[in-house]
Coordinates of C-alpha atoms and ligand atoms in Angstrom, one line a residue:
Chain A
X460 CA 18.5 23.6 -0.9
X461 CA 21.2 21.0 -0.7
X462 CA 21.6 18.0 1.5
X463 CA 24.8 18.0 3.5
X464 CA 27.9 16.5 1.8
X465 CA 28.1 12.7 1.8
X466 CA 29.5 9.9 -0.2
X467 CA 27.0 8.0 -2.4
X468 CA 27.7 4.3 -2.5
X469 CA 25.6 1.8 -4.4
X470 CA 25.3 -1.7 -3.1
X471 CA 24.6 -4.5 -5.6
X472 CA 24.0 -7.4 -3.2
X473 CA 22.9 -8.0 0.4
X474 CA 26.4 -9.1 1.3
X475 CA 27.7 -5.8 0.0
X476 CA 25.2 -3.8 2.0
X477 CA 26.3 -5.7 5.2
X478 CA 30.0 -5.1 4.3
X479 CA 29.4 -1.4 3.8
X480 CA 27.4 -1.1 7.0
X481 CA 30.2 -2.9 8.9
X482 CA 32.7 -0.5 7.4
X483 CA 30.8 2.7 8.1
X484 CA 28.6 1.8 11.0
X485 CA 26.5 4.6 12.4
X486 CA 27.9 7.2 10.0
X487 CA 26.0 5.4 7.2
X488 CA 22.4 5.7 6.2
X489 CA 20.6 3.2 4.0
X490 CA 18.6 4.8 1.1
X491 CA 15.5 2.9 0.0
X492 CA 12.6 4.9 -1.5
X493 CA 14.1 8.1 -0.1
X494 CA 10.6 9.5 0.7
X495 CA 11.5 10.0 4.4
X496 CA 15.3 10.1 4.3
X497 CA 15.8 12.7 1.5
X498 CA 13.4 15.3 3.1
X499 CA 15.5 14.9 6.3
X500 CA 18.7 15.3 4.4
X501 CA 17.3 18.3 2.6
X502 CA 16.5 19.9 5.9
X503 CA 19.9 18.8 7.3
X504 CA 18.2 17.0 10.1
X505 CA 20.6 14.1 9.4
X506 CA 24.2 14.4 8.4
X507 CA 25.4 10.9 7.4
X508 CA 28.9 10.7 5.9
X509 CA 27.8 7.9 3.7
X510 CA 24.5 7.1 1.9
X511 CA 24.2 3.5 0.8
X512 CA 21.7 3.1 -2.0
X513 CA 20.0 -0.4 -1.8
X514 CA 17.6 0.1 -4.7
X515 CA 19.6 -2.1 -7.0
X516 CA 20.1 -5.1 -4.7
X517 CA 18.4 -7.9 -6.7
X518 CA 15.5 -9.9 -5.3
X519 CA 14.7 -7.5 -2.4
X520 CA 11.5 -6.5 -4.3
X521 CA 10.1 -10.0 -4.4
X522 CA 6.6 -10.9 -3.5
X523 CA 5.8 -14.6 -2.7
X524 CA 3.2 -16.6 -1.1
X525 CA 3.5 -19.7 1.0
X526 CA 0.1 -21.3 1.5
X527 CA -1.7 -23.5 3.9
X528 CA 0.5 -23.8 7.0
X529 CA -1.8 -25.7 9.4
X530 CA -1.4 -23.0 12.0
X531 CA -4.9 -22.7 13.4
X532 CA -6.7 -25.8 14.3
X533 CA -8.2 -27.4 11.2
X534 CA -8.2 -24.3 9.1
X535 CA -5.2 -23.2 7.1
X536 CA -3.4 -19.9 6.9
X537 CA -1.0 -18.8 4.2
X538 CA 1.7 -16.2 4.5
X539 CA 2.7 -13.3 2.3
X540 CA 6.5 -12.6 2.0
X541 CA 7.4 -9.1 1.0
X542 CA 10.9 -8.1 0.1
X543 CA 12.0 -4.8 1.7
X544 CA 12.0 -3.0 -1.6
X545 CA 8.4 -3.7 -2.5
X546 CA 7.0 -0.2 -3.3
X547 CA 3.8 1.1 -1.8
X548 CA 2.1 1.3 -5.2
X549 CA 3.0 -2.4 -5.9
X550 CA 1.4 -3.3 -2.5
X551 CA -1.8 -1.5 -3.4
X552 CA -2.0 -2.9 -6.9
X553 CA -0.5 -6.4 -6.8
X554 CA -3.1 -9.0 -7.4
X555 CA -1.3 -11.4 -5.1
X556 CA -1.3 -8.9 -2.2
X557 CA -4.9 -8.0 -2.8
X558 CA -5.9 -11.6 -2.8
X559 CA -3.8 -12.7 0.2
X560 CA -4.0 -9.6 2.4
X561 CA -6.5 -7.1 1.0
X562 CA -6.1 -5.1 4.3
X563 CA -2.5 -4.4 3.6
X564 CA -3.3 -3.4 0.0
X565 CA -6.0 -1.0 1.2
X566 CA -3.7 0.5 3.8
X567 CA -0.9 1.0 1.3
X568 CA -3.3 2.9 -1.0
X569 CA -3.7 5.5 1.7
X570 CA 0.0 6.4 1.9
X571 CA 0.8 9.9 0.6
X572 CA 0.3 10.4 -3.2
X573 CA 0.9 8.3 -6.2
X574 CA 4.3 9.8 -6.8
X575 CA 5.3 9.0 -3.2
X576 CA 3.9 5.5 -3.5
X577 CA 5.8 4.9 -6.7
X578 CA 9.1 5.3 -4.7
X579 CA 8.4 4.6 -1.1
X580 CA 9.1 1.0 0.1
X581 CA 7.6 -1.3 2.7
X582 CA 11.0 -1.7 4.4
X583 CA 11.7 2.0 4.5
X584 CA 8.3 2.6 6.0
X585 CA 8.7 -0.1 8.7
X586 CA 12.3 1.1 9.4
X587 CA 11.3 4.7 9.6
X588 CA 8.4 3.8 12.0
X589 CA 6.4 7.0 11.7
X590 CA 3.9 7.0 14.6
X591 CA 1.0 7.3 12.1
X592 CA 2.4 5.2 9.3
X593 CA -0.1 2.8 7.7
X594 CA 2.3 -0.1 7.3
X595 CA 3.7 -0.2 10.9
X596 CA 0.0 -0.1 12.0
X597 CA -0.9 -3.2 9.9
X598 CA 2.3 -4.9 10.9
X599 CA 1.4 -4.4 14.6
X600 CA -2.3 -5.5 14.0
X601 CA -1.4 -8.8 12.3
X602 CA 1.9 -9.3 14.2
X603 CA 4.0 -9.5 11.0
X604 CA 7.5 -10.9 11.2
X605 CA 10.4 -8.7 10.3
X606 CA 13.5 -10.2 8.8
X607 CA 16.9 -8.8 9.4
X608 CA 20.5 -9.5 8.1
X609 CA 23.6 -8.5 10.0
X610 CA 27.3 -9.5 10.0
X611 CA 26.6 -12.4 12.3
X612 CA 23.7 -13.8 10.3
X613 CA 19.9 -13.5 10.1
X614 CA 17.2 -13.0 12.7
X615 CA 13.4 -12.4 12.6
X616 CA 11.6 -10.2 15.0
X617 CA 7.8 -10.1 15.6
X618 CA 6.2 -6.7 15.1
X619 CA 5.3 -6.6 18.8
X620 CA 9.0 -6.3 19.6
X621 CA 10.2 -4.5 16.5
X622 CA 8.6 -1.0 16.9
X623 CA 10.4 0.3 19.9
X624 CA 9.4 4.0 20.3
X625 CA 8.9 7.2 18.2
X626 CA 10.8 6.7 14.9
X627 CA 12.8 3.9 16.6
X628 CA 12.9 0.2 15.8
X629 CA 14.9 -2.9 16.9
X630 CA 17.2 -2.5 13.7
X631 CA 20.8 -2.3 14.8
X632 CA 23.5 -0.1 13.2
X633 CA 24.9 -2.9 11.1
X634 CA 21.6 -4.4 10.1
X635 CA 19.5 -4.5 7.0
X636 CA 15.8 -5.1 7.0
X637 CA 15.4 -7.6 4.2
X638 CA 11.7 -8.2 4.3
X639 CA 8.5 -8.9 6.2
X640 CA 6.1 -11.8 6.4
X641 CA 2.4 -11.0 6.9
X642 CA -0.2 -13.6 7.7
X643 CA -2.9 -14.2 5.1
X644 CA -6.2 -12.5 5.8
X645 CA -8.4 -15.4 5.0
X646 CA -11.9 -15.3 3.6
X647 CA -13.4 -16.2 7.0
X648 CA -11.8 -13.0 8.3
X649 CA -13.4 -9.6 7.9
X650 CA -11.2 -6.5 8.0
X651 CA -11.6 -2.8 8.3
X652 CA -9.2 0.2 7.9
X653 CA -10.2 3.7 8.8
X654 CA -8.0 6.8 8.8
X655 CA -8.7 10.4 9.6
X656 CA -6.6 13.0 7.8
X657 CA -7.2 16.6 6.7
X658 CA -6.8 15.9 3.0
X659 CA -6.3 12.8 0.8
X660 CA -2.6 11.9 1.0
X661 CA -1.8 13.8 4.2
X662 CA -0.4 11.8 7.1
X663 CA -3.2 10.4 9.3
X664 CA -4.1 12.1 12.5
X665 CA -5.5 8.8 13.8
X666 CA -5.8 5.5 12.0
X667 CA -7.5 2.3 13.2
X668 CA -7.5 -1.2 11.8
X669 CA -9.4 -4.3 12.8
X670 CA -9.9 -7.9 11.9
X671 CA -12.7 -10.3 12.9
X672 CA -11.9 -14.0 12.5
X673 CA -15.2 -15.9 12.4
X674 CA -16.2 -19.4 13.1
X675 CA -19.8 -20.2 12.2
X676 CA -21.0 -16.6 12.6
X677 CA -19.2 -16.2 16.0
X678 CA -16.0 -14.1 16.6
X679 CA -13.1 -16.5 17.2
X680 CA -10.5 -13.8 17.4
X681 CA -10.7 -10.0 17.1
X682 CA -7.7 -7.7 16.5
X683 CA -7.6 -4.0 17.0
X684 CA -4.7 -1.6 16.4
X685 CA -4.6 2.1 16.5
X686 CA -2.0 4.7 15.3
X687 CA -1.9 8.3 16.4
X688 CA -2.6 7.8 20.1
X689 CA 1.0 7.1 21.2
X690 CA 4.6 6.9 20.0
X691 CA 4.0 3.7 18.1
X692 CA 1.0 1.9 16.8
X693 CA -0.6 -0.2 19.5
X694 CA -2.9 -3.3 19.9
X695 CA -5.9 -2.9 22.2
X696 CA -6.2 -6.4 23.7
X697 CA -8.7 -5.5 26.4
X698 CA -11.1 -4.2 23.8
X699 CA -10.4 -7.2 21.6
X700 CA -11.5 -9.6 24.3
X701 CA -14.9 -7.8 24.6
X702 CA -15.6 -9.1 21.1
X703 CA -14.7 -12.7 21.5
X704 CA -17.3 -15.5 21.3
X705 CA -20.3 -13.8 19.9
X706 CA -21.8 -11.9 17.0
X707 CA -21.0 -8.2 16.7
X708 CA -23.6 -6.1 18.5
X709 CA -24.2 -2.4 19.0
X710 CA -23.7 -2.9 22.8
X711 CA -20.3 -4.5 22.1
X712 CA -19.3 -1.6 19.9
X713 CA -20.2 0.9 22.6
X714 CA -18.2 -1.1 25.2
X715 CA -15.2 -1.3 22.8
X716 CA -15.4 2.5 22.3
X717 CA -15.4 3.1 26.1
X718 CA -12.5 0.7 26.6
X719 CA -10.4 2.4 24.0
X720 CA -11.2 5.9 25.2
X721 CA -10.2 4.9 28.7
X722 CA -7.0 3.0 27.9
X723 CA -5.4 5.1 25.2
X724 CA -3.1 7.9 26.3
X725 CA -2.7 10.4 23.4
X726 CA -0.9 13.7 23.7
X727 CA -1.8 17.1 22.1
X728 CA 0.2 18.5 19.2
X729 CA -0.3 21.0 16.4
X730 CA -2.5 18.5 14.5
X731 CA -5.0 17.6 17.2
X732 CA -5.6 17.8 20.9
X733 CA -5.4 14.7 23.1
X734 CA -9.2 14.7 23.5
X735 CA -9.8 14.8 19.8
X736 CA -7.4 12.0 19.2
X737 CA -9.1 9.9 22.0
X738 CA -12.5 10.5 20.5
X739 CA -11.3 9.8 17.0
X740 CA -9.7 6.5 18.1
X741 CA -13.0 5.2 19.5
X742 CA -15.0 6.3 16.5
X743 CA -12.6 5.0 13.9
X744 CA -12.2 1.7 15.7
X745 CA -16.0 1.2 15.7
X746 CA -16.2 2.0 11.9
X747 CA -13.3 -0.4 11.2
X748 CA -15.1 -3.1 13.2
X749 CA -18.4 -2.5 11.4
X750 CA -16.6 -2.7 8.1
X751 CA -14.9 -5.9 9.2
X752 CA -18.2 -7.4 10.2
X753 CA -19.9 -6.5 6.9
X754 CA -17.0 -8.0 5.0
X755 CA -17.7 -11.4 6.7
X756 CA -21.1 -11.3 4.9
X757 CA -23.0 -11.7 8.1
X758 CA -24.9 -8.4 7.6
X759 CA -25.0 -5.3 9.8
X760 CA -24.3 -5.5 13.6
X761 CA -27.5 -6.4 15.5
Chain B
X1131 CA 36.1 9.7 -0.9
X1132 CA 33.8 9.4 -3.9
X1133 CA 32.1 12.7 -3.7
X1134 CA 31.4 12.6 -7.5
X1135 CA 29.4 9.9 -9.3
X1136 CA 29.4 9.0 -13.0
X1137 CA 25.9 9.3 -14.5
X1138 CA 24.5 8.2 -17.8
X1139 CA 20.9 9.1 -18.3
X1140 CA 18.3 9.6 -21.0
X1141 CA 16.2 12.7 -20.6
X1142 CA 13.4 13.4 -23.0
X1143 CA 15.0 11.0 -25.5
X1144 CA 18.5 12.6 -25.4
X1145 CA 21.4 10.8 -23.8
X1146 CA 23.7 12.5 -21.3
X1147 CA 26.9 11.5 -19.6
X1148 CA 28.0 13.6 -16.7
X1149 CA 29.7 13.5 -13.4
X1150 CA 27.5 14.7 -10.6
X1151 CA 28.2 15.5 -6.9
X1152 CA 26.9 12.7 -4.6
X1153 CA 24.5 15.0 -2.9
X1154 CA 23.0 16.7 -6.0
X1155 CA 19.2 16.3 -6.2
X1156 CA 17.7 15.1 -9.5
X1157 CA 15.7 18.4 -9.7
X1158 CA 18.9 20.5 -9.5
X1159 CA 20.6 18.3 -12.1
X1160 CA 17.7 18.8 -14.6
X1161 CA 17.5 22.5 -14.0
X1162 CA 21.1 23.6 -13.5
X1163 CA 23.1 21.1 -15.4
X1164 CA 20.8 20.3 -18.3
X1165 CA 19.0 23.7 -18.4
X1166 CA 15.6 22.1 -18.2
X1167 CA 13.9 24.7 -16.1
X1168 CA 10.4 23.5 -16.8
X1169 CA 10.6 21.3 -13.7
X1170 CA 9.9 23.6 -10.7
X1171 CA 11.1 23.4 -7.2
X1172 CA 8.8 24.6 -4.4
X1173 CA 9.0 22.8 -1.1
X1174 CA 11.9 20.4 -1.6
X1175 CA 10.2 17.9 0.8
X1176 CA 7.9 16.0 -1.5
X1177 CA 4.7 17.9 -0.5
X1178 CA 4.0 20.4 -3.3
X1179 CA 4.4 18.2 -6.4
X1180 CA 5.9 20.9 -8.6
X1181 CA 9.1 18.9 -9.2
X1182 CA 7.3 15.8 -10.4
X1183 CA 8.9 14.0 -13.4
X1184 CA 8.6 10.6 -15.0
X1185 CA 11.3 8.0 -14.1
X1186 CA 11.1 4.8 -16.2
X1187 CA 7.3 5.3 -16.5
X1188 CA 6.5 6.3 -12.9
X1189 CA 5.8 9.8 -11.6
X1190 CA 8.3 10.7 -8.9
X1191 CA 9.4 13.7 -6.9
X1192 CA 12.7 14.9 -8.4
X1193 CA 13.4 16.8 -5.1
X1194 CA 13.5 13.4 -3.3
X1195 CA 15.9 11.6 -5.6
X1196 CA 19.6 12.0 -5.9
X1197 CA 20.8 12.5 -9.5
X1198 CA 23.3 9.7 -8.9
X1199 CA 20.3 7.3 -8.4
X1200 CA 19.0 7.6 -11.9
X1201 CA 22.0 6.2 -13.7
X1202 CA 20.8 4.2 -16.7
X1203 CA 17.2 5.4 -16.3
X1204 CA 14.9 7.3 -18.7
X1205 CA 13.4 10.5 -17.5
X1206 CA 10.6 12.5 -19.1
X1207 CA 10.1 16.1 -18.0
X1208 CA 7.5 18.6 -19.1
X1209 CA 9.8 19.6 -22.0
X1210 CA 9.5 16.1 -23.3
X1211 CA 5.7 16.1 -23.6
X1212 CA 5.2 17.9 -26.9
X1213 CA 6.2 16.3 -30.2
X1214 CA 9.4 17.5 -31.9
X1215 CA 7.4 19.7 -34.4
X1216 CA 5.8 21.5 -31.4
X1217 CA 2.5 19.7 -31.6
X1218 CA 1.1 19.7 -28.1
X1219 CA 0.6 16.5 -26.1
X1220 CA -3.1 15.8 -25.4
X1221 CA -2.6 16.8 -21.8
X1222 CA -1.0 20.1 -22.7
X1223 CA -3.8 20.8 -25.2
X1224 CA -6.4 20.0 -22.6
X1225 CA -4.8 22.4 -20.0
X1226 CA -4.8 25.1 -22.7
X1227 CA -8.4 24.5 -23.8
X1228 CA -9.8 24.3 -20.3
X1229 CA -7.7 27.2 -18.9
X1230 CA -6.0 24.8 -16.5
X1231 CA -3.1 27.2 -15.8
X1232 CA -2.6 30.7 -14.9
X1233 CA 0.9 31.5 -13.7
X1234 CA 2.1 28.1 -14.7
X1235 CA 4.3 27.3 -11.7
X1236 CA 2.4 24.1 -10.8
X1237 CA 1.6 23.1 -14.3
X1238 CA 4.6 20.9 -15.2
X1239 CA 4.1 18.8 -12.1
X1240 CA 0.3 18.7 -12.6
X1241 CA 0.7 17.5 -16.2
X1242 CA 3.3 14.8 -15.3
X1243 CA 1.0 13.7 -12.5
X1244 CA -1.9 13.6 -14.9
X1245 CA 0.1 11.5 -17.3
X1246 CA 0.8 8.8 -14.6
X1247 CA -2.8 9.0 -13.3
X1248 CA -4.3 8.5 -16.7
X1249 CA -2.0 5.5 -17.2
X1250 CA -2.6 3.8 -13.8
X1251 CA -6.0 4.7 -12.6
X1252 CA -9.2 3.5 -14.2
X1253 CA -10.4 7.0 -15.2
X1254 CA -13.1 5.7 -17.6
X1255 CA -15.3 8.4 -19.0
X1256 CA -18.7 8.6 -17.4
X1257 CA -17.6 6.7 -14.2
X1258 CA -19.4 8.4 -11.3
X1259 CA -16.2 8.5 -9.2
X1260 CA -14.1 10.0 -12.1
X1261 CA -13.9 13.6 -10.7
X1262 CA -13.4 12.3 -7.2
X1263 CA -10.5 10.1 -8.4
X1264 CA -9.0 13.0 -10.3
X1265 CA -9.2 15.3 -7.3
X1266 CA -7.6 12.7 -5.1
X1267 CA -5.0 12.0 -7.7
X1268 CA -3.9 15.6 -7.9
X1269 CA -4.2 16.2 -4.1
X1270 CA -0.4 16.0 -3.9
X1271 CA 0.1 18.9 -6.4
X1272 CA -0.6 22.4 -5.0
X1273 CA -1.9 25.1 -7.2
X1274 CA -2.1 28.6 -5.6
X1275 CA -3.7 30.6 -8.4
X1276 CA -5.7 28.8 -11.1
X1277 CA -8.1 27.0 -8.8
X1278 CA -8.6 23.3 -9.1
X1279 CA -11.9 23.3 -11.1
X1280 CA -10.2 24.0 -14.4
X1281 CA -7.4 21.6 -13.7
X1282 CA -9.8 18.8 -13.0
X1283 CA -11.7 19.7 -16.2
X1284 CA -8.5 19.5 -18.1
X1285 CA -7.4 16.2 -16.7
X1286 CA -10.9 14.8 -17.3
X1287 CA -10.7 15.9 -21.0
X1288 CA -7.2 14.6 -21.5
X1289 CA -8.2 11.2 -20.0
X1290 CA -11.2 11.0 -22.4
X1291 CA -9.0 12.0 -25.3
X1292 CA -6.2 9.6 -24.4
X1293 CA -8.4 6.6 -23.7
X1294 CA -10.2 7.3 -27.0
X1295 CA -6.8 7.3 -28.7
X1296 CA -5.8 4.1 -27.0
X1297 CA -9.0 2.5 -28.2
X1298 CA -8.5 3.8 -31.7
X1299 CA -5.0 2.5 -31.8
X1300 CA -6.1 -0.9 -30.5
X1301 CA -8.9 -0.9 -33.1
X1302 CA -6.5 -0.1 -35.9
X1303 CA -4.1 -2.9 -34.8
X1304 CA -7.0 -5.3 -34.8
X1305 CA -8.0 -4.4 -38.3
X1306 CA -4.4 -4.6 -39.5
X1307 CA -4.1 -8.0 -38.0
X1308 CA -7.4 -9.3 -39.4
X1309 CA -6.6 -7.9 -42.9
X1310 CA -5.7 -10.6 -45.4
Ligands
FAD1817 C1 4.5 14.1 0.7 C2 4.7 12.8 1.5 C3 3.6 12.2 2.1 C4 3.8 11.0 2.8 N1 2.7 10.5 3.4 C5 2.8 9.3 4.1 C6 1.6 8.7 4.7 O1 0.5 9.2 4.6 N2 1.8 7.6 5.5 C7 3.1 7.0 5.6 O2 3.2 6.0 6.3 N3 4.2 7.6 5.0 C8 4.0 8.7 4.3 N4 5.2 9.2 3.7 C9 6.5 8.5 3.9 C10 6.6 7.3 2.9 O3 5.7 6.3 3.3 C11 8.0 6.8 2.9 O4 8.0 6.0 1.8 C12 8.4 5.9 4.1 O5 8.1 6.5 5.3 C13 9.9 5.5 4.0 O6 10.1 4.6 3.0 P1 11.3 4.8 2.0 O7 11.4 3.6 1.2 O8 11.0 6.1 1.2 O9 12.5 4.9 2.9 P2 13.7 5.9 3.0 O10 13.3 7.3 3.1 O11 14.7 5.6 2.0 O12 14.3 5.5 4.4 C14 13.7 5.8 5.6 C15 14.5 5.3 6.8 O13 14.5 3.9 6.9 C16 15.9 3.4 6.7 N5 15.8 2.2 5.9 C17 15.2 2.1 4.7 N6 15.3 0.9 4.2 C18 15.9 0.1 5.1 C19 16.2 -1.2 5.3 N7 15.9 -2.1 4.3 N8 16.8 -1.7 6.4 C20 17.1 -0.8 7.4 N9 16.8 0.5 7.3 C21 16.2 1.0 6.2 C22 16.7 4.5 6.1 O14 18.0 4.5 6.4 C23 16.0 5.7 6.7 O15 16.4 6.0 8.0 C24 5.0 10.4 3.0 C25 6.2 11.0 2.4 C26 6.0 12.2 1.6 C27 7.2 12.8 1.0
FES1818 S1 9.7 20.6 -4.7 FE1 9.5 18.4 -4.8 S2 7.5 18.1 -4.1 FE2 7.8 20.3 -3.7
FES1819 S1 -1.1 28.0 -12.2 FE1 -0.2 29.2 -10.7 S2 0.1 27.8 -9.1 FE2 -1.0 26.7 -10.4

């Protein structure tokens, strides 16, 4: 099998990527880890005339931390800045990531297989926006900020506006995703990530992630996001509100499950029926919340 | 139009300089241009694992890389595992001893995957999750005939052998350093 004919161009700087994008526009495809793009080329689902390899652009694989922005009342939150070329295996194994955002590291570890994680990049995964991708899910959950460069300059887009629809994002034809900023998941915040797939390494059928931010044993803010029940990963704010202002209880979990089953609108496909996805979404969310609660060291839900 | 790309690459210790078509996959370059047909091609979409090779110390799918991308890199394929005198690599020996292969189609990919798993995952002997870790680690490599039991046994044995070796080497370095 051969990909369709194209020209291979290697960019050595962000400016060069932008120049090449401006020159070739929609005929060009950026090549990062290639773990989604190359299968599509091999199947000839895409026929770009130019492939621009960004793997050698320096500095796009940086990981850095800025700490202690006084963003929430008297507590402090740091932020994790990830260059677009940070590979999934680096996300799962980097001590900085595991310390600052263990949820992101845990989710990255569930992507495909080691050989896929050795190549696949965070930027490629966010740009590809697979409906059950782990990284878009966590970006939506935590409302990460996505950073873009284009001929006119730079802009940042919150995840809530970045993931537009199935395999579609807000990235323009002449734009490069340069990186993402994820908020710190602090030690007062419990987190949970649950995914259902047929075998280790398969794409998820449904995945759910949750965080519980506590203040003196009481939930100050809950976040819930689910992938696999729509074209893009979604937050479930109505269910989140049910959890605010108390300790996690069995009754609350049941209410959250009802709320999610009622508000999600999955469709049936070869992997699972809509009913199965709806059921899984409720169950996985409750498991993620229980895991989040237990990570706050407050014990099991009462 | 730059439909050909200059490529300098080290494969199993030998240096090559070639011109490759822009669209050529690394797997096809290894098999067709270099004659290294140990690397297999099954699905050509990253799923079966039979094309797995080492690229600068990481296992990768050679069906999902363009040959042009590996300019300046070091590749190790299954042909590069044994020593020059033919002495088998501990992973090859373990597959032999544990009957970890039958037709052999999946074996090059399995062994390269095992090489990376043993290097990156804590596969300490006696750890209760060891077999689970190995099973998860080779989940991206499909075998249609041997059955996975023997492959898991082979990876387990190779991991034990190689961590033993690493310890022995570390030990001998220590003794050398502490010698007067
Ligand atoms: C066997 C297998 C199993 C997998 N399992 C999973 C899984 O369980 N979960 C999961 O989420 N993914 C999975 N993947 C996909 C994997 O995560 C990919 O790494 C990811 O989807 C794309 O990242 P990439 O770096 O490989 O991007 P590429 O394949 O290089 O690019 C993907 C798309 O993004 C665009 N792009 C890339 N970088 C940029 C950028 N910086 N700016 C703008 N556009 C850009 C490309 O032009 C292309 O359209 C799997 C892949 C395989 C082959
Ligand atoms: S041929 Fe590359 S993974 Fe199947
Ligand atoms: S040995 Fe035949 S496919 Fe694995």
